[in-house]
Short mmCIF file of C-alpha atoms and ligand atoms in Angstrom, two decimals:
data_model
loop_
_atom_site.label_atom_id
_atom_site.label_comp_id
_atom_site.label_asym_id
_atom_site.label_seq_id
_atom_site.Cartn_x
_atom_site.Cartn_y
_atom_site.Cartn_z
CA UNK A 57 0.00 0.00 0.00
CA UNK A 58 1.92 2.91 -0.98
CA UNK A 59 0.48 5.76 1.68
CA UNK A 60 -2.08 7.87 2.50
CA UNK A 61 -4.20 4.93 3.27
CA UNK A 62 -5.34 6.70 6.47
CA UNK A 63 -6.57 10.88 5.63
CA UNK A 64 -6.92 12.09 8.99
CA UNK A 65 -4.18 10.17 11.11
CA UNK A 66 -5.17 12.63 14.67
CA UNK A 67 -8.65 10.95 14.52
CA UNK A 68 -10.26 7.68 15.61
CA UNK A 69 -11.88 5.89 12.62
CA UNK A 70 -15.43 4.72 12.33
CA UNK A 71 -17.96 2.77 10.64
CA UNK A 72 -16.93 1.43 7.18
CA UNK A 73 -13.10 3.27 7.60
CA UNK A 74 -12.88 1.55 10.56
CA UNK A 75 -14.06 -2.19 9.01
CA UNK A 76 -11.78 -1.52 6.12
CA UNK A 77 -8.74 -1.44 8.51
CA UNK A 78 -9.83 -4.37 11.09
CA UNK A 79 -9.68 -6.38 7.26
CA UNK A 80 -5.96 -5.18 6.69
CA UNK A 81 -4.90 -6.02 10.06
CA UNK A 82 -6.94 -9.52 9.61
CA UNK A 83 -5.22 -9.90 5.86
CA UNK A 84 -1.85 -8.99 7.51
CA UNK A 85 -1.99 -12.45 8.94
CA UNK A 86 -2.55 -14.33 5.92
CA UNK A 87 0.09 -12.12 3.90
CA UNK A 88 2.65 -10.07 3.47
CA UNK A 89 1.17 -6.45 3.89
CA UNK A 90 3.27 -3.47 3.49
CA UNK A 91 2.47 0.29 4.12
CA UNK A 92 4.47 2.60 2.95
CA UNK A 93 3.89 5.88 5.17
CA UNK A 94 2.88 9.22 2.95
CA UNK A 95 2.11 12.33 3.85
CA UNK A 96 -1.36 11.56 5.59
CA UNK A 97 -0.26 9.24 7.30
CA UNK A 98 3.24 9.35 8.02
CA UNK A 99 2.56 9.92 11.89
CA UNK A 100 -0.33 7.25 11.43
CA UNK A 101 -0.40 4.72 14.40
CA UNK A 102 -2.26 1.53 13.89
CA UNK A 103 -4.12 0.16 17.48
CA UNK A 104 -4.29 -3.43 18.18
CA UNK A 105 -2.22 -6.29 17.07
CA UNK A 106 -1.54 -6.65 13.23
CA UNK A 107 1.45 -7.92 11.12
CA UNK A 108 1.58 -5.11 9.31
CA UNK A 109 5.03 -3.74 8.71
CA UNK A 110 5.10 -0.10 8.48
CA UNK A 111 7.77 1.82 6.00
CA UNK A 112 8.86 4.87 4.24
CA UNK A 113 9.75 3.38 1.07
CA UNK A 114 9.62 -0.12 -0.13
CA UNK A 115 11.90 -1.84 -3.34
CA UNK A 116 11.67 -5.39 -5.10
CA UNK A 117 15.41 -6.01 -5.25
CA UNK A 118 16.55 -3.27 -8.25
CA UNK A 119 13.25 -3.89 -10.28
CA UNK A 120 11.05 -1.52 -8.29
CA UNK A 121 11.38 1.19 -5.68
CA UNK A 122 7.90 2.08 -4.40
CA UNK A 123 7.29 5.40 -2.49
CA UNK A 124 4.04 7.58 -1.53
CA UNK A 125 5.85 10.23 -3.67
CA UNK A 126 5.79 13.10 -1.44
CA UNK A 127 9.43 13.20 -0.68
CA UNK A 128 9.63 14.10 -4.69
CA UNK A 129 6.88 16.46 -4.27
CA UNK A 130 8.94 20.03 -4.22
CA UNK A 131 6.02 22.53 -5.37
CA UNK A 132 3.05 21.63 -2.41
CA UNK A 133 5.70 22.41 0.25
CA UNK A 134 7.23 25.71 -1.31
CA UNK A 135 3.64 26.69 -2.10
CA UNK A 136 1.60 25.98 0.77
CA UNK A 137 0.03 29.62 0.89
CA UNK A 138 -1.41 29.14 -2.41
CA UNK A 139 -2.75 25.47 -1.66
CA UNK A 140 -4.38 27.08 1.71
CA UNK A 141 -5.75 29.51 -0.28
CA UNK A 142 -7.39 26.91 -2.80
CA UNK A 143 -8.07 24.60 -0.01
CA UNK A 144 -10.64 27.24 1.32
CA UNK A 145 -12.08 28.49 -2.14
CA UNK A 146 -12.89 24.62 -2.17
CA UNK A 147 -14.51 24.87 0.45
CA UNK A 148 -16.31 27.70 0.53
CA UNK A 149 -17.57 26.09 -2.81
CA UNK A 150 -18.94 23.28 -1.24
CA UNK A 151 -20.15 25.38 1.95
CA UNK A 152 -21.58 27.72 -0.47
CA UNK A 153 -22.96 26.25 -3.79
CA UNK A 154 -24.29 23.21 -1.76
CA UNK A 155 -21.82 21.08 -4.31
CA UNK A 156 -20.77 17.66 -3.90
CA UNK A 157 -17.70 16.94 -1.13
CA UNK A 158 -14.62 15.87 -3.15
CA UNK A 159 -11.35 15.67 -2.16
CA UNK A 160 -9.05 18.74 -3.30
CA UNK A 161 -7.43 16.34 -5.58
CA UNK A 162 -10.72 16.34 -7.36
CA UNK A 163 -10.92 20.10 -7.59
CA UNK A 164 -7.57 20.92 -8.50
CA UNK A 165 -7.79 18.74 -11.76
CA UNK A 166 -10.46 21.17 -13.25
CA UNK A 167 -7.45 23.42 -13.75
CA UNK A 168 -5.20 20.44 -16.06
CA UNK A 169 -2.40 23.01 -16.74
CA UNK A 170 -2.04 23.68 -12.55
CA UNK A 171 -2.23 19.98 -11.85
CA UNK A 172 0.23 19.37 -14.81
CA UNK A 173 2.44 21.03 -12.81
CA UNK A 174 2.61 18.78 -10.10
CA UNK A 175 2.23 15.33 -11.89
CA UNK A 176 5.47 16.35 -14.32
CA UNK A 177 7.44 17.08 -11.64
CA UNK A 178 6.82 14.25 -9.27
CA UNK A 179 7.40 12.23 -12.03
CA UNK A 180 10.69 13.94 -12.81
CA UNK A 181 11.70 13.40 -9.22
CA UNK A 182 11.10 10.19 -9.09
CA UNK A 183 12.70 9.18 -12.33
CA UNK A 184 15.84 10.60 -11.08
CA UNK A 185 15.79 9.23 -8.03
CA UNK A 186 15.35 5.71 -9.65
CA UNK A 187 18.18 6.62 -12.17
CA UNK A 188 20.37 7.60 -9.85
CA UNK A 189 19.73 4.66 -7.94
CA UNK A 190 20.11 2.19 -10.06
CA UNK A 191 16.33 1.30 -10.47
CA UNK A 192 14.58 0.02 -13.29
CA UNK A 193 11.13 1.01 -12.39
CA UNK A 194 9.69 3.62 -9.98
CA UNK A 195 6.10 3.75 -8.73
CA UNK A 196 4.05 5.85 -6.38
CA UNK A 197 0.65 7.70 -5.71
CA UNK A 198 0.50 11.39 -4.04
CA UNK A 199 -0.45 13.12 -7.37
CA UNK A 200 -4.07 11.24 -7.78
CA UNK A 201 -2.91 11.08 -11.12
CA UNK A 202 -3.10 7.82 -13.09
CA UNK A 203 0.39 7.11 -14.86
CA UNK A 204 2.49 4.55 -17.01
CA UNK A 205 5.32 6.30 -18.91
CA UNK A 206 9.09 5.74 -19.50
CA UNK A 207 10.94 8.57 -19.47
CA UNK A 208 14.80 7.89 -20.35
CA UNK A 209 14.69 4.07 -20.11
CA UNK A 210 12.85 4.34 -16.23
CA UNK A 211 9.68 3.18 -16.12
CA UNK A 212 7.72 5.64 -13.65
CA UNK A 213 4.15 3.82 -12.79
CA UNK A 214 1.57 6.11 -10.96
CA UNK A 215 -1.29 4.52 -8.90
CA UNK A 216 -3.25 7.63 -8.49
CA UNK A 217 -5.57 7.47 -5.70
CA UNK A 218 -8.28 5.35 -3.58
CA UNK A 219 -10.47 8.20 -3.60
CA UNK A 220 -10.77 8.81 -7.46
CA UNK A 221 -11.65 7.15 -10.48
CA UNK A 222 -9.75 4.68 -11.81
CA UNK A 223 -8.75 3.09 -9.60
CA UNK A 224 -5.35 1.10 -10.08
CA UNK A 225 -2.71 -0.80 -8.46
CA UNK A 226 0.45 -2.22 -10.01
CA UNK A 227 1.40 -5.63 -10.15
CA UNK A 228 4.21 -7.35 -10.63
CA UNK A 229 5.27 -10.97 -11.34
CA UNK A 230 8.69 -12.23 -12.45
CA UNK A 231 8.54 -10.91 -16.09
CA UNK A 232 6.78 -7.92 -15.88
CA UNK A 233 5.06 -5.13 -14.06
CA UNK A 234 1.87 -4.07 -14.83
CA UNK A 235 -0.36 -1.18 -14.00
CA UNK A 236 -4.10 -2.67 -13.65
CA UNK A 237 -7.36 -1.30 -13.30
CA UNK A 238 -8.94 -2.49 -10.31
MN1 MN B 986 -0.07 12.32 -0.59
#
């Protein structure tokens, strides 16, 4: 799972959130289960017993590094007075106009050259990183931006996000890795 499986990591989950978690903890048992800490939930602590193993970054020998992709993420940091400012006008939007609750994510892609923005230069950032590295293959989510490219022989495979349409996971076996539709 390759982060921000939890939103709100400060507050105690309920209902369905809640069941979908009690599941992991109970699948943690039967497999290997992985979660690789973004930005949500990078102070996230799971109650109870699970087998679980928590990370910041995960790799498959030199074939794949997986991250969240926030440590590539330069531009949300350096502008976070803009992004509070468009969090708000989000909101007020949905406060306001009575419109339907999506995530920010959502929002922001109404403006494609904005959000182009951030998906090229995750992407760049990872892609380095993996080159530099010496991976073959790169893949995170943080963008909510659905992704398989290769860029200067590095592939760079983007899950987007839980929240969003489509929804996707990569998967990989010993001859290739694929990005599926789930
Ligand atoms: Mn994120």
């Amino acid at each position: 799972m390759n982060g921000d499986v939890v939103d709100h990591w400060h507050r105690d989950l309920a209902g369905i959130n809640l069941e979908a978690l009690e599941r992991l903890k109970a699948e943690s048992y039967k497999r290997k289960i992985v979660w690789v800490r973004g930005n949500h939930d990078g102070k996230y602590e799971l109650e109870g017993d699970s087998n679980i193993k928590f990370v910041n970054s995960y790799n498959i020998d030199k074939l794949l590094f997986i991250a969240h992709g926030h440590n590539f993420d330069k531009v949300m940091p350096s502008h976070k007075g803009f992004i509070i400012i468009f969090k708000m006008l989000h909101n007020l939007r949905i406060k306001l106009l009575g419109l339907e609750t999506v995530h920010v994510a959502h929002y922001a892609k109404k403006f494609p050259h904005l959000y182009e923005v951030l998906t090229r230069h995750v992407r760049k950032k990872a892609i380095k990183y993996a080159k530099q590295n010496g991976y073959k293959a790169v893949t995170c989510g943080h963008t909510h931006f659905v992704e398989d490219k290769t860029v200067n022989g590095i592939r760079y495979l983007n899950t987007g996000a839980w929240t969003e349409s489509p929804l996707s996971s990569v998967r990989v076996t010993d001859d290739k890795i694929e990005l599926i539709e789930i």
